[in-house]
Amino acid sequence: MYSFEGDFRRKPMQSLRGASKKEEKNVLLQRAQAERQKREIQRKKLESSVKIQSWYRGCKTRKKQARVFRQWYDDHVQNFPVTESAQLTNIMELTSHLLYFYNDQTDGQRLTWLCQQILRVKEKYIEFMYGRHEQMEYQLKCLLSLCLSYLESIAPTPVPIAIPMRMLEVFTSPESYQAVAEKARRPDTEYRIYKFLINKGYFGCMRTVLNEKVPSSLDKTTEPPTPVAASIFDLIMKPICYAASSPDKNFSQSVLKAVCKALLCPSYTEQIGHFLLPAMAYGRYPFPLVELIQALISESPGESPSESMEKWTGTSARLNTTTALPLTPWLLCALLTLGEKGLQNLTPREMLQYVLVLKTLVMELPPPRGAQMDQGESDSEDEGMVIDQEVVSYSSVEDLREDCLRLLNSQDLVKAVMFSTVHYPEPATFTAVCTICHCLLAVQRLPVHKTRLLYTLAYNASFIKHLWESCLSVSAASVTGSQTRLLQMLSGGLQMSPHDVERIIPMLSVFCSLFSHSLLTLHDAEFYGGFKDSSSSSMPFDLPELARMALALREACLGIIELAHPDSKPVVHEEYRAALLKTGIRTHQETSPAEEKQTETWAYLFKVIAHLVRQLYKRDARRQFCPPNHWLAPHVSIKAERPAQLYRAQREMFVRRPLGALRSLAQTKVEDEGPPLSNKEIRNLVVLTEVPFVVAFQERVKVLQRLINKDKEEHQNDMTQFLSGPAINVMIRRNYIYEDAFEKLSKDNEPNLKLKMRIQLVNAAGLDEAGIDGGGIFREFLSQLLKTAFDPNRGFFKYTTDRLIYPNPQAKVLNEDYIKHYFFIGRMLGKAIYENMLAELPFASFFLSKILSRHSGDLDIHHLASMDPEMYKNLLFLKSYDGAVSELGLDFSVLKNDFGAAKIEDLKPGGRNIPVTNNNRIEYIHLMADYLLNRQIRQHCHAFREGMSDVIDLDWLRMFDHHELQVLISGASVPVKIDDLRHHTNYSGGYTADHHVIKLFWKVVNSFTDQQKRQLLKFVTSCSRPPLLGFKDLYPAFCVHYAGSEVDRLPTASTCMNLLKLPEFKDEETMRNKLLYAIESESGFELS
């Protein structure tokens, strides 16, 4: 054993110290281990030194031999022979020496001289090569490889590239070998040369030469801008065309993959984006699109399309390893550009393969710049990016993205997608198509109505129906081997594998997005009656199917909520996390990009499902097609009586949030007012803000009242009950209730209307009315104020044909400050709801829908029936009119009549000069409906909503639909429960529950008809409808007061105190007659 120190033999270790001391076992083991490690390190050093020496000696010898060969080469060049036979032999020897010592930096001129000599005798060289085939062919391949290397090195320099370019042109061209006699020719020479060169980076070299020798700042062109560009383009396309015609499919696929890897996958330069790619797609060389698709999909021979689909969709995540290609948006753009011309010539099977490739590549398309997932709901779909029709450069990824979206929006691509779904209506096909659409919707945020692919699929009833069937049928094998539907697993809140998630989420989200969009264009006649004539209707489902769909989607919504916020979740407290960090253990507090992307995907799915469920619910609320209690979820239990953190910090807490953003409520405190929300409370919050109708109406009313009571604790403390503390004190003239209230309770005078309000009424004589307002006078005042404000005779509101109230479009003519009045009236109605006070005001359903709307408050044509049924009927007639619409004499204008003054208003610019025809009648119908429902009362409704929201949070009211909001305002039209009223009635003045007059009173009231019971209730409380949660919530409580023993007197009432003043009647007949006379005369609404 040798070492650098010169020791050739290891000397034994000798100790002259005498007998060794006894060592402990662990010390001995440690010393032995250290010695073993030292010997191992020494052994590795020796092995490394041998390798280093060997490499050095070899390198030194090779360099010395290269100098010898280079000198020999130069000497023979000086003595190059004249005869062709001697030249060929000499060329062969020179080539073998050049291949040994060649270096791009020093031997470029030697290579150029040799190539010149070969090109002079190229025909003889080829014949000579066939005589010594193996050796000469290998020399030629290596020489061409040196030409590639030399080209790549001199491309950025002014050194001429003509000789190596010509060398490649000649010896890669099949025509060069055809000149040789057939008997001497060896087959497939160019095949082996191409295969060798492509493995040596042929297309990478061509990319470098193209970028360096072709000028930039080009306009898009299919013609070579310079002769050099033409030569480079020929060198690129010839091997592609040769490979396409080759019977060896593996060779063909390897060539096309090399093209993709070198030219199409990396980011484009202007030379590639503006010249090479358009020239490939539209130039004189036909690009083999089918072979490119097959190279990307790598379909096995003998597979059926469905088997190929299952293989592709099941292994999409491993595409990068199977094809050895980087998946980039540049490859997607190239495929779309190349397919723009060739799609029309594809067979159905090839179109399907094209869609399958797009399905994977479209996921690589970058999202919009600075974009985040838009989780908020919009009443319209106008949001989204507008796709430019022309892309001027590839200077940024954003330009590439816009060009890809433009190509994805092409008509030919849409036809290819539709063709695939028609010929192969299988779940795997729908999965591929839906993956593309899901990327456009969820990642690229494209609106349906501006994207041809999306709206074409949305209006295809057959596709929508098959897509829903696919959503229902897609399943996964369970542990027992049985098939379980993924939609059922989602509804149960069960975890799914990533593969199953990829199968169900795109299909379900795309179905909900597209069907939701198509519902916007279906009027009620098509929605409810379309199933009778399915051949001509654009409605893909009948009403029973819609009811089952609504149930399935409702359960899916609740299942996603359960998945996002399970009951049990591992929690690591901050103190424990800090301790783990000190020990070096990472707790993974921060979410990875993959987790964030997954959260966004689930949040988008929940958003579109919830939106579609709300659409179906609103249709059912407007005109019922589902069974009673169909929307209630029995397993959702939300009890307002239970203590919960949900009701604190209501304005900040009780709002709709993106599904993923709700995690913060479980992790942080809200304004340090208490502990964070539990997962169950977050689930309840999501249910109440997204799908509140799955909870019973009575429970939601209790939740609303608890929210209001919690808010009152901040603005109305306990001292207000003792006539102290902050309050609003105003004096109102009884004969001028509205005028005085408008002035004294305006936003400027009373900015906080949530405070306790005390009213001092002044009679017609100008004297203060007796009494101190403990709540009753205020209720009397507010009841009369609302009755006056909403009176159509005042001009701010008017009746529909069904005598329902909505804002008067002509109010602006009556009062210049009409906006302030609507704001004030909205505040007063909000105050009534805030104080749990009922007011019998029959509102039009479309007006209530505007109040509950989340954004602009604009409604679609479906709501026109509640405003003007005759106009709605006429517009539907116009839509289905078979004759020439132009003969009806309509134009895009409307005639207004402002108290006798006729005025023409255009529905769009210049509308009075644009006739309505068969082509534009749909536009006219929607513009007319928009004008009637939205434009003419937009400012009125906006001010009214602002006024209501100043007192009560509209997000609280959005737990209810428009029917339920009407009940919330006016009470339910249900029979009066006398037993409940009797149980919650107080007595005063000497009456008790056992008094004979009281027993007689309840006996008489029990014998009343329901109409008479309502009249009694209105006589005493000013409202004929019982409180929403029963008479226990009536404030002040219903009270019967002793009014003396004079039997000739009539019963009277103090509605401000809900007080019935009942004389001591002796018999049942007198009691009945006096009560009926008093309540049917509609008198008694005054303080007594």
Tab-separated table of N, CA and C in Angstrom, residues 725-853:
chain	number	residue	atom	x	y	z
A	725	GLY	N	-80.198	57.775	29.480
A	725	GLY	CA	-79.256	57.256	28.505
A	725	GLY	C	-79.480	57.900	27.146
A	726	PRO	N	-78.624	57.600	26.166
A	726	PRO	CA	-78.752	58.203	24.836
A	726	PRO	C	-80.046	57.768	24.170
A	727	ALA	N	-80.752	58.731	23.592
A	727	ALA	CA	-82.026	58.432	22.933
A	727	ALA	C	-82.342	59.548	21.956
A	728	ILE	N	-83.309	59.280	21.107
A	728	ILE	CA	-83.806	60.268	20.149
A	728	ILE	C	-85.132	60.792	20.676
A	729	ASN	N	-85.218	62.068	20.948
A	729	ASN	CA	-86.439	62.685	21.448
A	729	ASN	C	-86.910	63.728	20.428
A	730	VAL	N	-88.065	63.483	19.859
A	730	VAL	CA	-88.597	64.401	18.847
A	730	VAL	C	-90.055	64.709	19.153
A	731	MET	N	-90.481	65.873	18.718
A	731	MET	CA	-91.870	66.292	18.860
A	731	MET	C	-92.497	66.322	17.470
A	732	ILE	N	-93.603	65.598	17.326
A	732	ILE	CA	-94.247	65.411	16.028
A	732	ILE	C	-95.684	65.900	16.111
A	733	ARG	N	-96.070	66.699	15.130
A	733	ARG	CA	-97.482	67.103	15.021
A	733	ARG	C	-98.271	65.966	14.378
A	734	ARG	N	-99.371	65.598	15.041
A	734	ARG	CA	-100.135	64.448	14.559
A	734	ARG	C	-100.651	64.661	13.148
A	735	ASN	N	-101.026	65.884	12.798
A	735	ASN	CA	-101.573	66.143	11.468
A	735	ASN	C	-100.477	66.270	10.410
A	736	TYR	N	-99.210	66.341	10.837
A	736	TYR	CA	-98.093	66.471	9.897
A	736	TYR	C	-97.006	65.452	10.260
A	737	ILE	N	-97.442	64.217	10.429
A	737	ILE	CA	-96.505	63.186	10.889
A	737	ILE	C	-95.359	63.016	9.904
A	738	TYR	N	-95.659	62.877	8.606
A	738	TYR	CA	-94.607	62.615	7.626
A	738	TYR	C	-93.672	63.816	7.488
A	739	GLU	N	-94.238	64.992	7.387
A	739	GLU	CA	-93.410	66.179	7.163
A	739	GLU	C	-92.454	66.417	8.332
A	740	ASP	N	-92.986	66.327	9.557
A	740	ASP	CA	-92.136	66.560	10.720
A	740	ASP	C	-91.083	65.462	10.870
A	741	ALA	N	-91.499	64.213	10.618
A	741	ALA	CA	-90.546	63.106	10.749
A	741	ALA	C	-89.438	63.225	9.708
A	742	PHE	N	-89.793	63.595	8.483
A	742	PHE	CA	-88.788	63.730	7.426
A	742	PHE	C	-87.756	64.793	7.787
A	743	GLU	N	-88.212	65.861	8.431
A	743	GLU	CA	-87.295	66.941	8.773
A	743	GLU	C	-86.445	66.584	9.990
A	744	LYS	N	-87.075	66.044	11.030
A	744	LYS	CA	-86.373	65.873	12.299
A	744	LYS	C	-85.616	64.546	12.398
A	745	LEU	N	-86.000	63.578	11.575
A	745	LEU	CA	-85.328	62.277	11.630
A	745	LEU	C	-84.452	62.043	10.400
A	746	SER	N	-84.035	63.097	9.737
A	746	SER	CA	-83.169	62.963	8.583
A	746	SER	C	-81.785	62.504	9.025
A	747	LYS	N	-80.978	62.092	8.057
A	747	LYS	CA	-79.619	61.609	8.351
A	747	LYS	C	-78.779	62.705	8.983
A	748	ASP	N	-78.987	63.941	8.563
A	748	ASP	CA	-78.196	65.039	9.104
A	748	ASP	C	-78.538	65.322	10.561
A	749	ASN	N	-79.836	65.220	10.896
A	749	ASN	CA	-80.254	65.540	12.265
A	749	ASN	C	-80.095	64.365	13.223
A	750	GLU	N	-80.369	63.169	12.730
A	750	GLU	CA	-80.273	61.974	13.579
A	750	GLU	C	-79.451	60.923	12.833
A	751	PRO	N	-78.133	60.986	12.938
A	751	PRO	CA	-77.311	60.036	12.167
A	751	PRO	C	-77.443	58.589	12.619
A	752	ASN	N	-77.800	58.369	13.899
A	752	ASN	CA	-77.903	57.004	14.417
A	752	ASN	C	-79.346	56.727	14.787
A	753	LEU	N	-80.042	56.070	13.899
A	753	LEU	CA	-81.454	55.785	14.135
A	753	LEU	C	-81.656	54.508	14.945
A	754	LYS	N	-80.576	53.859	15.355
A	754	LYS	CA	-80.700	52.646	16.161
A	754	LYS	C	-80.943	52.960	17.635
A	755	LEU	N	-80.779	54.203	18.017
A	755	LEU	CA	-81.011	54.578	19.399
A	755	LEU	C	-82.486	54.458	19.752
A	756	LYS	N	-82.728	54.410	21.063
A	756	LYS	CA	-84.107	54.401	21.545
A	756	LYS	C	-84.788	55.704	21.118
A	757	MET	N	-86.003	55.584	20.609
A	757	MET	CA	-86.713	56.763	20.115
A	757	MET	C	-87.931	57.032	21.000
A	758	ARG	N	-88.072	58.293	21.420
A	758	ARG	CA	-89.232	58.699	22.208
A	758	ARG	C	-89.933	59.832	21.477
A	759	ILE	N	-91.241	59.673	21.362
A	759	ILE	CA	-92.046	60.591	20.563
A	759	ILE	C	-92.981	61.377	21.476
A	760	GLN	N	-93.076	62.673	21.242
A	760	GLN	CA	-94.070	63.530	21.894
A	760	GLN	C	-94.991	64.056	20.791
A	761	LEU	N	-96.245	63.596	20.829
A	761	LEU	CA	-97.210	63.992	19.812
A	761	LEU	C	-97.894	65.296	20.207
A	762	VAL	N	-98.174	66.088	19.195
A	762	VAL	CA	-98.873	67.367	19.369
A	762	VAL	C	-100.168	67.282	18.573
A	763	ASN	N	-101.304	67.616	19.257
A	763	ASN	CA	-102.590	67.486	18.583
A	763	ASN	C	-102.837	68.659	17.643
A	764	ALA	N	-104.040	68.679	17.045
A	764	ALA	CA	-104.361	69.702	16.054
A	764	ALA	C	-104.406	71.094	16.664
A	765	ALA	N	-104.671	71.169	17.971
A	765	ALA	CA	-104.747	72.476	18.628
A	765	ALA	C	-103.358	72.989	19.021
A	766	GLY	N	-102.326	72.206	18.755
A	766	GLY	CA	-100.977	72.620	19.103
A	766	GLY	C	-100.575	72.284	20.512
A	767	LEU	N	-101.363	71.468	21.204
A	767	LEU	CA	-101.067	71.093	22.584
A	767	LEU	C	-100.447	69.708	22.627
A	768	ASP	N	-99.538	69.508	23.599
A	768	ASP	CA	-98.936	68.193	23.772
A	768	ASP	C	-99.983	67.202	24.234
A	769	GLU	N	-99.992	66.027	23.622
A	769	GLU	CA	-100.896	64.966	24.052
A	769	GLU	C	-100.358	64.357	25.340
A	770	ALA	N	-101.280	63.928	26.174
A	770	ALA	CA	-100.903	63.381	27.477
A	770	ALA	C	-100.192	62.042	27.291
A	771	GLY	N	-99.329	61.749	28.232
A	771	GLY	CA	-98.660	60.447	28.216
A	771	GLY	C	-97.171	60.575	28.000
A	772	ILE	N	-96.450	59.632	28.564
A	772	ILE	CA	-95.000	59.535	28.413
A	772	ILE	C	-94.703	58.299	27.572
A	773	ASP	N	-93.893	58.503	26.566
A	773	ASP	CA	-93.625	57.418	25.629
A	773	ASP	C	-92.686	56.390	26.263
A	774	GLY	N	-93.248	55.256	26.605
A	774	GLY	CA	-92.437	54.129	27.069
A	774	GLY	C	-92.274	53.084	26.002
A	775	GLY	N	-92.657	53.414	24.773
A	775	GLY	CA	-92.560	52.482	23.654
A	775	GLY	C	-93.831	52.421	22.847
A	776	GLY	N	-94.951	52.620	23.496
A	776	GLY	CA	-96.226	52.508	22.809
A	776	GLY	C	-96.482	53.661	21.851
A	777	ILE	N	-96.219	54.889	22.285
A	777	ILE	CA	-96.448	56.053	21.414
A	777	ILE	C	-95.536	55.968	20.190
A	778	PHE	N	-94.307	55.522	20.390
A	778	PHE	CA	-93.405	55.378	19.255
A	778	PHE	C	-93.949	54.388	18.238
A	779	ARG	N	-94.501	53.268	18.722
A	779	ARG	CA	-95.028	52.277	17.796
A	779	ARG	C	-96.245	52.825	17.053
A	780	GLU	N	-97.075	53.577	17.760
A	780	GLU	CA	-98.220	54.216	17.108
A	780	GLU	C	-97.739	55.206	16.052
A	781	PHE	N	-96.720	55.973	16.403
A	781	PHE	CA	-96.171	56.962	15.473
A	781	PHE	C	-95.584	56.291	14.231
A	782	LEU	N	-94.767	55.257	14.452
A	782	LEU	CA	-94.104	54.606	13.315
A	782	LEU	C	-95.119	53.907	12.420
A	783	SER	N	-96.160	53.329	13.015
A	783	SER	CA	-97.197	52.683	12.220
A	783	SER	C	-97.899	53.692	11.323
A	784	GLN	N	-98.268	54.855	11.877
A	784	GLN	CA	-98.936	55.882	11.082
A	784	GLN	C	-97.983	56.491	10.052
A	785	LEU	N	-96.722	56.638	10.420
A	785	LEU	CA	-95.745	57.210	9.489
A	785	LEU	C	-95.563	56.320	8.272
A	786	LEU	N	-95.409	55.010	8.478
A	786	LEU	CA	-95.229	54.100	7.352
A	786	LEU	C	-96.479	54.046	6.480
A	787	LYS	N	-97.634	54.070	7.133
A	787	LYS	CA	-98.874	54.053	6.375
A	787	LYS	C	-98.979	55.292	5.493
A	788	THR	N	-98.532	56.428	6.018
A	788	THR	CA	-98.584	57.669	5.247
A	788	THR	C	-97.522	57.689	4.148
A	789	ALA	N	-96.297	57.223	4.464
A	789	ALA	CA	-95.189	57.288	3.505
A	789	ALA	C	-95.450	56.414	2.289
A	790	PHE	N	-96.032	55.242	2.512
A	790	PHE	CA	-96.256	54.314	1.409
A	790	PHE	C	-97.621	54.499	0.756
A	791	ASP	N	-98.359	55.512	1.175
A	791	ASP	CA	-99.651	55.796	0.565
A	791	ASP	C	-99.426	56.275	-0.875
A	792	PRO	N	-99.964	55.597	-1.892
A	792	PRO	CA	-99.763	56.032	-3.284
A	792	PRO	C	-100.222	57.470	-3.534
A	793	ASN	N	-101.151	57.967	-2.717
A	793	ASN	CA	-101.613	59.340	-2.924
A	793	ASN	C	-100.522	60.370	-2.632
A	794	ARG	N	-99.503	59.980	-1.859
A	794	ARG	CA	-98.402	60.899	-1.597
A	794	ARG	C	-97.459	60.985	-2.787
A	795	GLY	N	-97.454	59.966	-3.636
A	795	GLY	CA	-96.724	60.047	-4.897
A	795	GLY	C	-95.401	59.333	-4.939
A	796	PHE	N	-94.889	58.840	-3.823
A	796	PHE	CA	-93.598	58.169	-3.855
A	796	PHE	C	-93.721	56.698	-4.244
A	797	PHE	N	-94.891	56.143	-4.086
A	797	PHE	CA	-95.122	54.749	-4.446
A	797	PHE	C	-96.417	54.644	-5.226
A	798	LYS	N	-96.541	53.547	-5.948
A	798	LYS	CA	-97.761	53.320	-6.712
A	798	LYS	C	-98.092	51.835	-6.665
A	799	TYR	N	-99.293	51.522	-7.136
A	799	TYR	CA	-99.776	50.147	-7.110
A	799	TYR	C	-99.548	49.477	-8.459
A	800	THR	N	-99.262	48.159	-8.404
A	800	THR	CA	-99.331	47.343	-9.610
A	800	THR	C	-100.798	46.991	-9.851
A	801	THR	N	-101.054	46.226	-10.901
A	801	THR	CA	-102.431	45.805	-11.177
A	801	THR	C	-102.977	44.920	-10.063
A	802	ASP	N	-102.090	44.294	-9.293
A	802	ASP	CA	-102.501	43.458	-8.156
A	802	ASP	C	-102.506	44.240	-6.848
A	803	ARG	N	-102.421	45.582	-6.940
A	803	ARG	CA	-102.425	46.465	-5.782
A	803	ARG	C	-101.278	46.147	-4.824
A	804	LEU	N	-100.095	45.989	-5.418
A	804	LEU	CA	-98.873	45.801	-4.647
A	804	LEU	C	-98.000	47.034	-4.838
A	805	ILE	N	-97.268	47.406	-3.793
A	805	ILE	CA	-96.553	48.679	-3.763
A	805	ILE	C	-95.174	48.541	-4.394
A	806	TYR	N	-94.795	49.551	-5.175
A	806	TYR	CA	-93.426	49.665	-5.680
A	806	TYR	C	-93.141	51.141	-5.944
A	807	PRO	N	-91.858	51.546	-6.068
A	807	PRO	CA	-91.532	52.968	-6.246
A	807	PRO	C	-92.154	53.547	-7.516
A	808	ASN	N	-92.631	54.775	-7.391
A	808	ASN	CA	-93.264	55.465	-8.517
A	808	ASN	C	-92.185	56.059	-9.417
A	809	PRO	N	-92.082	55.632	-10.687
A	809	PRO	CA	-91.058	56.199	-11.574
A	809	PRO	C	-91.210	57.706	-11.770
A	810	GLN	N	-92.425	58.248	-11.581
A	810	GLN	CA	-92.667	59.673	-11.808
A	810	GLN	C	-92.453	60.517	-10.553
A	811	ALA	N	-91.882	59.903	-9.504
A	811	ALA	CA	-91.671	60.653	-8.257
A	811	ALA	C	-90.711	61.819	-8.466
A	812	LYS	N	-89.781	61.676	-9.382
A	812	LYS	CA	-88.818	62.750	-9.625
A	812	LYS	C	-89.495	64.002	-10.178
A	813	VAL	N	-90.648	63.825	-10.827
A	813	VAL	CA	-91.394	64.973	-11.334
A	813	VAL	C	-92.121	65.668	-10.198
A	814	LEU	N	-92.582	64.882	-9.218
A	814	LEU	CA	-93.343	65.437	-8.106
A	814	LEU	C	-92.459	66.150	-7.090
A	815	ASN	N	-91.259	65.659	-6.896
A	815	ASN	CA	-90.407	66.217	-5.841
A	815	ASN	C	-88.955	66.158	-6.307
A	816	GLU	N	-88.306	67.298	-6.288
A	816	GLU	CA	-86.915	67.343	-6.733
A	816	GLU	C	-85.988	66.587	-5.790
A	817	ASP	N	-86.322	66.549	-4.498
A	817	ASP	CA	-85.505	65.847	-3.514
A	817	ASP	C	-86.018	64.437	-3.264
A	818	TYR	N	-86.486	63.783	-4.333
A	818	TYR	CA	-87.095	62.463	-4.148
A	818	TYR	C	-86.084	61.443	-3.617
A	819	ILE	N	-84.794	61.612	-3.930
A	819	ILE	CA	-83.779	60.669	-3.439
A	819	ILE	C	-83.732	60.693	-1.918
A	820	LYS	N	-83.771	61.875	-1.328
A	820	LYS	CA	-83.749	61.990	0.127
A	820	LYS	C	-84.983	61.362	0.754
A	821	HIS	N	-86.111	61.515	0.078
A	821	HIS	CA	-87.340	60.926	0.626
A	821	HIS	C	-87.272	59.397	0.615
A	822	TYR	N	-86.774	58.834	-0.478
A	822	TYR	CA	-86.669	57.372	-0.511
A	822	TYR	C	-85.662	56.873	0.520
A	823	PHE	N	-84.582	57.609	0.719
A	823	PHE	CA	-83.624	57.230	1.758
A	823	PHE	C	-84.284	57.269	3.134
A	824	PHE	N	-85.086	58.296	3.370
A	824	PHE	CA	-85.765	58.420	4.661
A	824	PHE	C	-86.785	57.297	4.852
A	825	ILE	N	-87.558	57.013	3.827
A	825	ILE	CA	-88.587	55.960	3.958
A	825	ILE	C	-87.910	54.605	4.169
A	826	GLY	N	-86.784	54.374	3.483
A	826	GLY	CA	-86.050	53.128	3.716
A	826	GLY	C	-85.550	53.030	5.140
A	827	ARG	N	-85.089	54.132	5.709
A	827	ARG	CA	-84.652	54.132	7.112
A	827	ARG	C	-85.805	53.780	8.040
A	828	MET	N	-86.967	54.328	7.763
A	828	MET	CA	-88.105	54.082	8.639
A	828	MET	C	-88.560	52.625	8.572
A	829	LEU	N	-88.552	52.051	7.358
A	829	LEU	CA	-88.915	50.638	7.256
A	829	LEU	C	-87.861	49.775	7.955
A	830	GLY	N	-86.583	50.138	7.788
A	830	GLY	CA	-85.537	49.411	8.504
A	830	GLY	C	-85.698	49.523	10.007
A	831	LYS	N	-86.122	50.693	10.489
A	831	LYS	CA	-86.348	50.868	11.919
A	831	LYS	C	-87.500	49.983	12.403
A	832	ALA	N	-88.534	49.841	11.589
A	832	ALA	CA	-89.659	48.976	11.976
A	832	ALA	C	-89.193	47.532	12.134
A	833	ILE	N	-88.378	47.048	11.184
A	833	ILE	CA	-87.871	45.682	11.294
A	833	ILE	C	-86.929	45.572	12.493
A	834	TYR	N	-86.121	46.599	12.693
A	834	TYR	CA	-85.162	46.607	13.795
A	834	TYR	C	-85.870	46.528	15.143
A	835	GLU	N	-87.044	47.164	15.247
A	835	GLU	CA	-87.802	47.167	16.503
A	835	GLU	C	-88.827	46.043	16.560
A	836	ASN	N	-88.737	45.079	15.596
A	836	ASN	CA	-89.633	43.922	15.591
A	836	ASN	C	-91.098	44.352	15.535
A	837	MET	N	-91.372	45.278	14.657
A	837	MET	CA	-92.715	45.836	14.537
A	837	MET	C	-93.271	45.496	13.156
A	838	LEU	N	-94.498	44.984	13.127
A	838	LEU	CA	-95.135	44.610	11.868
A	838	LEU	C	-95.876	45.800	11.275
A	839	ALA	N	-95.830	45.878	9.942
A	839	ALA	CA	-96.543	46.934	9.214
A	839	ALA	C	-97.173	46.304	7.987
A	840	GLU	N	-98.472	46.418	7.868
A	840	GLU	CA	-99.179	45.780	6.754
A	840	GLU	C	-98.978	46.598	5.479
A	841	LEU	N	-97.897	46.279	4.804
A	841	LEU	CA	-97.543	46.953	3.557
A	841	LEU	C	-97.325	45.887	2.488
A	842	PRO	N	-98.236	45.738	1.548
A	842	PRO	CA	-98.102	44.698	0.518
A	842	PRO	C	-97.162	45.155	-0.604
A	843	PHE	N	-95.914	44.727	-0.558
A	843	PHE	CA	-94.929	45.130	-1.561
A	843	PHE	C	-94.965	44.192	-2.765
A	844	ALA	N	-94.626	44.738	-3.923
A	844	ALA	CA	-94.464	43.917	-5.122
A	844	ALA	C	-93.224	43.036	-4.956
A	845	SER	N	-93.305	41.810	-5.447
A	845	SER	CA	-92.210	40.860	-5.230
A	845	SER	C	-90.921	41.318	-5.899
A	846	PHE	N	-91.006	41.984	-7.060
A	846	PHE	CA	-89.781	42.421	-7.718
A	846	PHE	C	-89.087	43.515	-6.898
A	847	PHE	N	-89.859	44.352	-6.198
A	847	PHE	CA	-89.265	45.397	-5.372
A	847	PHE	C	-88.554	44.787	-4.174
A	848	LEU	N	-89.144	43.780	-3.560
A	848	LEU	CA	-88.481	43.088	-2.456
A	848	LEU	C	-87.213	42.381	-2.943
A	849	SER	N	-87.259	41.838	-4.165
A	849	SER	CA	-86.067	41.190	-4.724
A	849	SER	C	-84.954	42.203	-4.939
A	850	LYS	N	-85.303	43.412	-5.328
A	850	LYS	CA	-84.294	44.460	-5.474
A	850	LYS	C	-83.646	44.790	-4.134
A	851	ILE	N	-84.448	44.822	-3.086
A	851	ILE	CA	-83.903	45.108	-1.754
A	851	ILE	C	-82.902	44.043	-1.345
A	852	LEU	N	-83.189	42.791	-1.662
A	852	LEU	CA	-82.345	41.682	-1.242
A	852	LEU	C	-81.178	41.439	-2.182
A	853	SER	N	-81.161	42.094	-3.321
A	853	SER	CA	-80.089	41.889	-4.284
A	853	SER	C	-78.748	42.314	-3.681
